[in-house]
Structure formats: structure tokens, C-alpha cells
Amino acid sequence: AAHAILPTVSPSPRPLSERTYLSNGGGVTWSIPTGFEGNWAGEGEWNITIDVMRDLGLAFAAACLGIYVLLVYETKSYLMPLILMISIPLTIIGIMPGFWLLNALTAETVGSWQTPVFFTATAMIGMIALSGIAVRNAILLIDFVHKATGAGQSLKEALLASGAVRLRPIFLTAGTAMLAAWPITLDPIFSGLAWALIFGLFVSTVFTLVVIPVVYYMAYGRRTT
């Protein structure tokens, strides 16, 4: 009967002084003895990470498609959902620089090892969740615009008033979500999700109040004049 030895190895680089005699060869050539066979098993951590990110990227695309279909059904328009969904890429503007800034300010060294906060699979899950939250903020703005124009206001006046009137509820909902995510930043696994929510919510909320009204006026301003 054949016997198997399953060693556990780390892909992290280590100085030669910390390696074993077998791993560095002891200064002499080493090969697998006769009668033994060596095979690599498993996919490796990096390959697994690539597969997970690919699957989550597909999930993000599916979520965006689902949001678009739902908005088309509700608004009876193909253009309006695209305007509302501009708020989704605004979250990415906050997430990616946010992780860079976080590591630039808080990265520590334990021994000789860096301890950065990576954009992990949980951070990607947070980005997917943000797509719905960001669109909700845009809906609050445009819903006010529709009600104001229906009451007789001009489109430009309604767009200017939307930011002022909806500012408080949008900031309150975004702020409570960010505060709720704050304790999760202490978790070693789900901290990426929390930081993605915090950075994405902060930046997308600020930009949504400006970008969405401007794009809406560019799309519908001429139709109302």
C-alpha cells in the first residue's frame, strides 16, 4: 500500500536563516529519492483568490443588471435608470482610494511583516451591497424633483432644491449605515466589508448630491424648456 505525506507550506518569502536544511538544500543538490513521487496538490491561495474575485465580479454585474431591470419596470424609461445608476461607480471612487489611504496611514509592521488591509472578497461583497444603497440616494433626489415639477416648479429650481431638502435624510441614512459598519472594522475577516461600506458611502453620498442633478438636467433640461 502506498503512503502519502501532505506537508503544509507557506508561500510567503522568508530569509535564508529561517529556512530548514531541507528547503535550502543544505548547500548540496537534493532530489526525490527512488521509489517516491512528488505532486503539487490544491490550487494555491492566489488561484483561489482570482476565482473568488471573478465570481464576485459576475455577481456585481448581475446585481447591476437586476437593479436596472427593476428601475425600468418602475420608471417606464430606459434612460432614467441609467442616470440613477451613475451613483454606483461613484462608490468605487471612494472605495479604491479609501483602501490606499487607510494603508498609507495605519499600516503597521509586526516583526518583519507588513499588516495591510487588503481589498478582499468581503470588501467586494460590501461593494455589491453599496450598489443598492447608492441608487436609493439617487432615487430620493429624483423623486423630489418629479414631485416639485409636478407642483409647478421649473426643472432647474427643483434640482437645486432637491439637494437642500433631501440633504438631511440622505446624510442621516448614510451616517447611520457608516456608524453601524464601524464595529465590524475590528474583525480580521470582515473588516474589508466594513471599510468598503464606509469609504463608498461617504464619497458616493457627497458626489450623488452634485452629479445626479447635473446629469439629470443634461438629459431632460431641453425637454422642459
Short mmCIF file of C-alpha atoms in Angstrom, two decimals:
data_model
loop_
_atom_site.label_atom_id
_atom_site.label_comp_id
_atom_site.label_asym_id
_atom_site.label_seq_id
_atom_site.Cartn_x
_atom_site.Cartn_y
_atom_site.Cartn_z
CA ALA A 1 0.00 0.00 0.00
CA ALA A 2 1.20 3.49 -0.87
CA HIS A 3 1.64 6.09 1.84
CA ALA A 4 1.21 9.83 1.41
CA ILE A 5 2.84 12.74 3.18
CA LEU A 6 0.94 16.04 2.98
CA PRO A 7 3.20 18.89 4.10
CA THR A 8 1.81 22.34 4.83
CA VAL A 9 3.84 25.12 3.26
CA SER A 10 3.67 28.89 3.25
CA PRO A 11 4.19 30.87 0.03
CA SER A 12 5.39 33.89 2.00
CA PRO A 13 9.09 34.75 1.45
CA ARG A 14 11.41 34.02 4.37
CA PRO A 15 15.07 34.84 4.94
CA LEU A 16 17.53 32.01 4.35
CA SER A 17 18.49 31.95 8.02
CA GLU A 18 14.94 30.87 8.94
CA ARG A 19 14.62 28.12 6.35
CA THR A 20 15.10 24.45 7.15
CA TYR A 21 18.03 22.35 5.98
CA LEU A 22 15.76 20.50 3.56
CA SER A 23 14.24 23.63 2.00
CA ASN A 24 17.55 25.29 1.16
CA GLY A 25 19.31 22.03 0.32
CA GLY A 26 21.99 22.45 2.93
CA GLY A 27 24.32 23.65 0.20
CA VAL A 28 24.12 20.36 -1.74
CA THR A 29 21.90 19.15 -4.57
CA TRP A 30 18.79 17.32 -3.37
CA SER A 31 16.26 15.24 -5.31
CA ILE A 32 13.32 12.97 -4.53
CA PRO A 33 14.62 9.51 -3.51
CA THR A 34 13.98 6.50 -5.72
CA GLY A 35 10.55 4.98 -5.21
CA PHE A 36 8.96 8.25 -4.13
CA GLU A 37 6.75 10.53 -6.18
CA GLY A 38 6.02 14.20 -5.61
CA ASN A 39 2.92 16.03 -6.85
CA TRP A 40 1.51 19.50 -6.26
CA ALA A 41 -1.99 19.34 -4.80
CA GLY A 42 -4.51 22.11 -4.41
CA GLU A 43 -4.99 25.25 -6.45
CA GLY A 44 -2.96 27.63 -4.35
CA GLU A 45 -4.18 30.67 -2.48
CA TRP A 46 -3.65 33.07 -5.37
CA ASN A 47 -5.65 30.97 -7.85
CA ILE A 48 -8.49 30.65 -5.35
CA THR A 49 -8.47 34.42 -4.84
CA ILE A 50 -8.69 35.01 -8.59
CA ASP A 51 -11.63 32.61 -8.90
CA VAL A 52 -13.46 34.23 -5.98
CA MET A 53 -12.97 37.74 -7.36
CA ARG A 54 -14.15 36.58 -10.78
CA ASP A 55 -17.31 35.08 -9.32
CA LEU A 56 -17.99 38.17 -7.21
CA GLY A 57 -17.42 40.37 -10.26
CA LEU A 58 -20.09 38.37 -12.08
CA ALA A 59 -22.35 38.75 -9.04
CA PHE A 60 -21.78 42.52 -9.11
CA ALA A 61 -22.72 42.63 -12.79
CA ALA A 62 -25.82 40.53 -12.11
CA ALA A 63 -26.82 42.86 -9.26
CA CYS A 64 -26.45 45.92 -11.50
CA LEU A 65 -28.50 44.23 -14.22
CA GLY A 66 -31.21 43.35 -11.72
CA ILE A 67 -31.31 46.92 -10.43
CA TYR A 68 -31.59 48.25 -13.98
CA VAL A 69 -34.44 45.90 -14.88
CA LEU A 70 -36.32 46.81 -11.69
CA LEU A 71 -35.86 50.54 -12.32
CA VAL A 72 -37.01 50.21 -15.93
CA TYR A 73 -40.15 48.48 -14.68
CA GLU A 74 -40.82 51.21 -12.11
CA THR A 75 -39.92 54.28 -14.18
CA LYS A 76 -41.14 53.03 -17.59
CA SER A 77 -37.97 54.56 -19.03
CA TYR A 78 -34.67 53.18 -20.32
CA LEU A 79 -32.73 56.41 -19.75
CA MET A 80 -33.83 57.26 -16.20
CA PRO A 81 -32.37 54.06 -14.65
CA LEU A 82 -29.00 54.79 -16.26
CA ILE A 83 -28.98 58.25 -14.68
CA LEU A 84 -29.85 56.80 -11.27
CA MET A 85 -27.20 54.09 -11.60
CA ILE A 86 -24.43 56.63 -12.18
CA SER A 87 -24.24 56.66 -8.38
CA ILE A 88 -22.86 53.09 -8.44
CA PRO A 89 -19.43 53.88 -9.97
CA LEU A 90 -19.23 56.80 -7.56
CA THR A 91 -18.86 54.23 -4.77
CA ILE A 92 -15.75 52.83 -6.47
CA ILE A 93 -14.23 56.32 -6.44
CA GLY A 94 -14.47 56.14 -2.67
CA ILE A 95 -13.52 52.51 -2.09
CA MET A 96 -10.27 52.20 -4.02
CA PRO A 97 -8.57 55.42 -2.85
CA GLY A 98 -10.02 54.74 0.60
CA PHE A 99 -8.14 51.46 0.96
CA TRP A 100 -4.96 53.11 -0.29
CA LEU A 101 -5.31 55.93 2.23
CA LEU A 102 -6.13 53.50 5.03
CA ASN A 103 -2.94 51.54 4.44
CA ALA A 104 -0.87 54.69 3.99
CA LEU A 105 -1.98 55.98 7.40
CA THR A 106 -2.44 52.86 9.51
CA ALA A 107 -0.27 50.05 8.07
CA GLU A 108 1.94 48.54 10.77
CA THR A 109 4.89 46.17 10.81
CA VAL A 110 4.77 43.15 13.12
CA GLY A 111 8.27 41.77 13.32
CA SER A 112 9.43 41.99 9.72
CA TRP A 113 5.95 41.56 8.22
CA GLN A 114 3.60 44.24 6.93
CA THR A 115 -0.03 44.07 8.06
CA PRO A 116 -2.00 45.91 5.36
CA VAL A 117 -5.78 45.91 4.99
CA PHE A 118 -6.40 44.25 1.63
CA PHE A 119 -9.32 44.64 -0.76
CA THR A 120 -10.55 41.11 -0.09
CA ALA A 121 -13.60 39.11 -1.11
CA THR A 122 -15.54 40.55 1.81
CA ALA A 123 -14.73 44.06 0.56
CA MET A 124 -16.11 43.05 -2.82
CA ILE A 125 -19.31 41.90 -1.09
CA GLY A 126 -19.53 45.32 0.54
CA MET A 127 -19.18 46.97 -2.86
CA ILE A 128 -22.04 44.85 -4.21
CA ALA A 129 -24.23 45.87 -1.27
CA LEU A 130 -23.36 49.52 -1.87
CA SER A 131 -24.83 49.42 -5.37
CA GLY A 132 -28.34 49.29 -3.95
CA ILE A 133 -27.69 51.86 -1.23
CA ALA A 134 -26.20 54.37 -3.66
CA VAL A 135 -29.10 54.04 -6.08
CA ARG A 136 -31.53 54.62 -3.22
CA ASN A 137 -29.96 58.01 -2.52
CA ALA A 138 -30.31 58.97 -6.18
CA ILE A 139 -33.96 57.88 -6.15
CA LEU A 140 -34.64 60.16 -3.17
CA LEU A 141 -33.32 63.13 -5.15
CA ILE A 142 -35.13 62.42 -8.40
CA ASP A 143 -38.38 61.56 -6.63
CA PHE A 144 -38.35 65.02 -5.06
CA VAL A 145 -37.64 66.59 -8.46
CA HIS A 146 -40.64 64.82 -10.01
CA LYS A 147 -42.94 65.96 -7.21
CA ALA A 148 -41.64 69.54 -7.38
CA THR A 149 -42.00 69.83 -11.15
CA GLY A 150 -45.47 68.30 -10.87
CA ALA A 151 -46.36 71.08 -8.43
CA GLY A 152 -45.32 73.73 -10.94
CA GLN A 153 -41.65 74.39 -10.21
CA SER A 154 -39.20 74.66 -13.08
CA LEU A 155 -36.76 71.80 -13.53
CA LYS A 156 -33.75 73.92 -12.58
CA GLU A 157 -35.40 75.15 -9.39
CA ALA A 158 -36.49 71.64 -8.47
CA LEU A 159 -32.98 70.24 -8.98
CA LEU A 160 -31.43 72.98 -6.86
CA ALA A 161 -34.00 72.45 -4.11
CA SER A 162 -33.63 68.67 -4.17
CA GLY A 163 -30.13 68.77 -2.72
CA ALA A 164 -31.14 71.16 0.05
CA VAL A 165 -34.34 69.36 1.02
CA ARG A 166 -33.04 65.79 0.73
CA LEU A 167 -29.63 66.56 2.21
CA ARG A 168 -30.57 65.77 5.80
CA PRO A 169 -32.35 62.42 5.24
CA ILE A 170 -29.64 61.24 2.85
CA PHE A 171 -26.85 62.15 5.26
CA LEU A 172 -28.70 60.60 8.21
CA THR A 173 -29.24 57.27 6.46
CA ALA A 174 -25.68 57.19 5.14
CA GLY A 175 -24.26 58.21 8.51
CA THR A 176 -26.15 55.55 10.45
CA ALA A 177 -25.03 52.88 7.97
CA MET A 178 -21.41 54.00 8.31
CA LEU A 179 -21.61 54.00 12.12
CA ALA A 180 -23.19 50.55 12.08
CA ALA A 181 -20.31 49.26 9.94
CA TRP A 182 -17.64 50.77 12.19
CA PRO A 183 -17.52 47.95 14.81
CA ILE A 184 -17.05 45.42 12.01
CA THR A 185 -13.71 47.06 11.14
CA LEU A 186 -12.28 45.32 14.22
CA ASP A 187 -12.97 41.88 12.75
CA PRO A 188 -9.95 40.40 10.92
CA ILE A 189 -12.12 38.73 8.25
CA PHE A 190 -14.98 41.15 7.63
CA SER A 191 -13.08 44.40 8.15
CA GLY A 192 -12.74 44.77 4.38
CA LEU A 193 -16.52 44.73 4.01
CA ALA A 194 -16.92 47.41 6.65
CA TRP A 195 -14.24 49.68 5.19
CA ALA A 196 -15.76 49.31 1.71
CA LEU A 197 -19.14 50.37 3.08
CA ILE A 198 -17.68 53.34 4.96
CA PHE A 199 -15.50 54.70 2.16
CA GLY A 200 -18.03 54.01 -0.57
CA LEU A 201 -20.95 55.52 1.32
CA PHE A 202 -19.07 58.66 2.27
CA VAL A 203 -17.84 59.54 -1.21
CA SER A 204 -20.89 58.38 -3.17
CA THR A 205 -23.25 60.31 -0.89
CA VAL A 206 -21.34 63.56 -1.40
CA PHE A 207 -20.95 63.12 -5.16
CA THR A 208 -24.52 61.91 -5.69
CA LEU A 209 -25.89 65.23 -4.43
CA VAL A 210 -24.00 67.00 -7.22
CA VAL A 211 -23.55 64.55 -10.09
CA ILE A 212 -27.09 63.16 -10.31
CA PRO A 213 -28.85 66.58 -10.60
CA VAL A 214 -26.30 67.76 -13.19
CA VAL A 215 -26.67 64.65 -15.35
CA TYR A 216 -30.46 64.75 -15.00
CA TYR A 217 -30.54 68.35 -16.20
CA MET A 218 -28.26 67.49 -19.13
CA ALA A 219 -30.63 64.70 -20.14
CA TYR A 220 -34.02 66.35 -19.54
CA GLY A 221 -33.32 70.09 -19.40
CA ARG A 222 -34.00 70.75 -23.07
CA ARG A 223 -37.24 68.77 -22.96
CA THR A 224 -38.70 71.12 -20.36
CA THR A 225 -37.64 74.41 -21.99
#
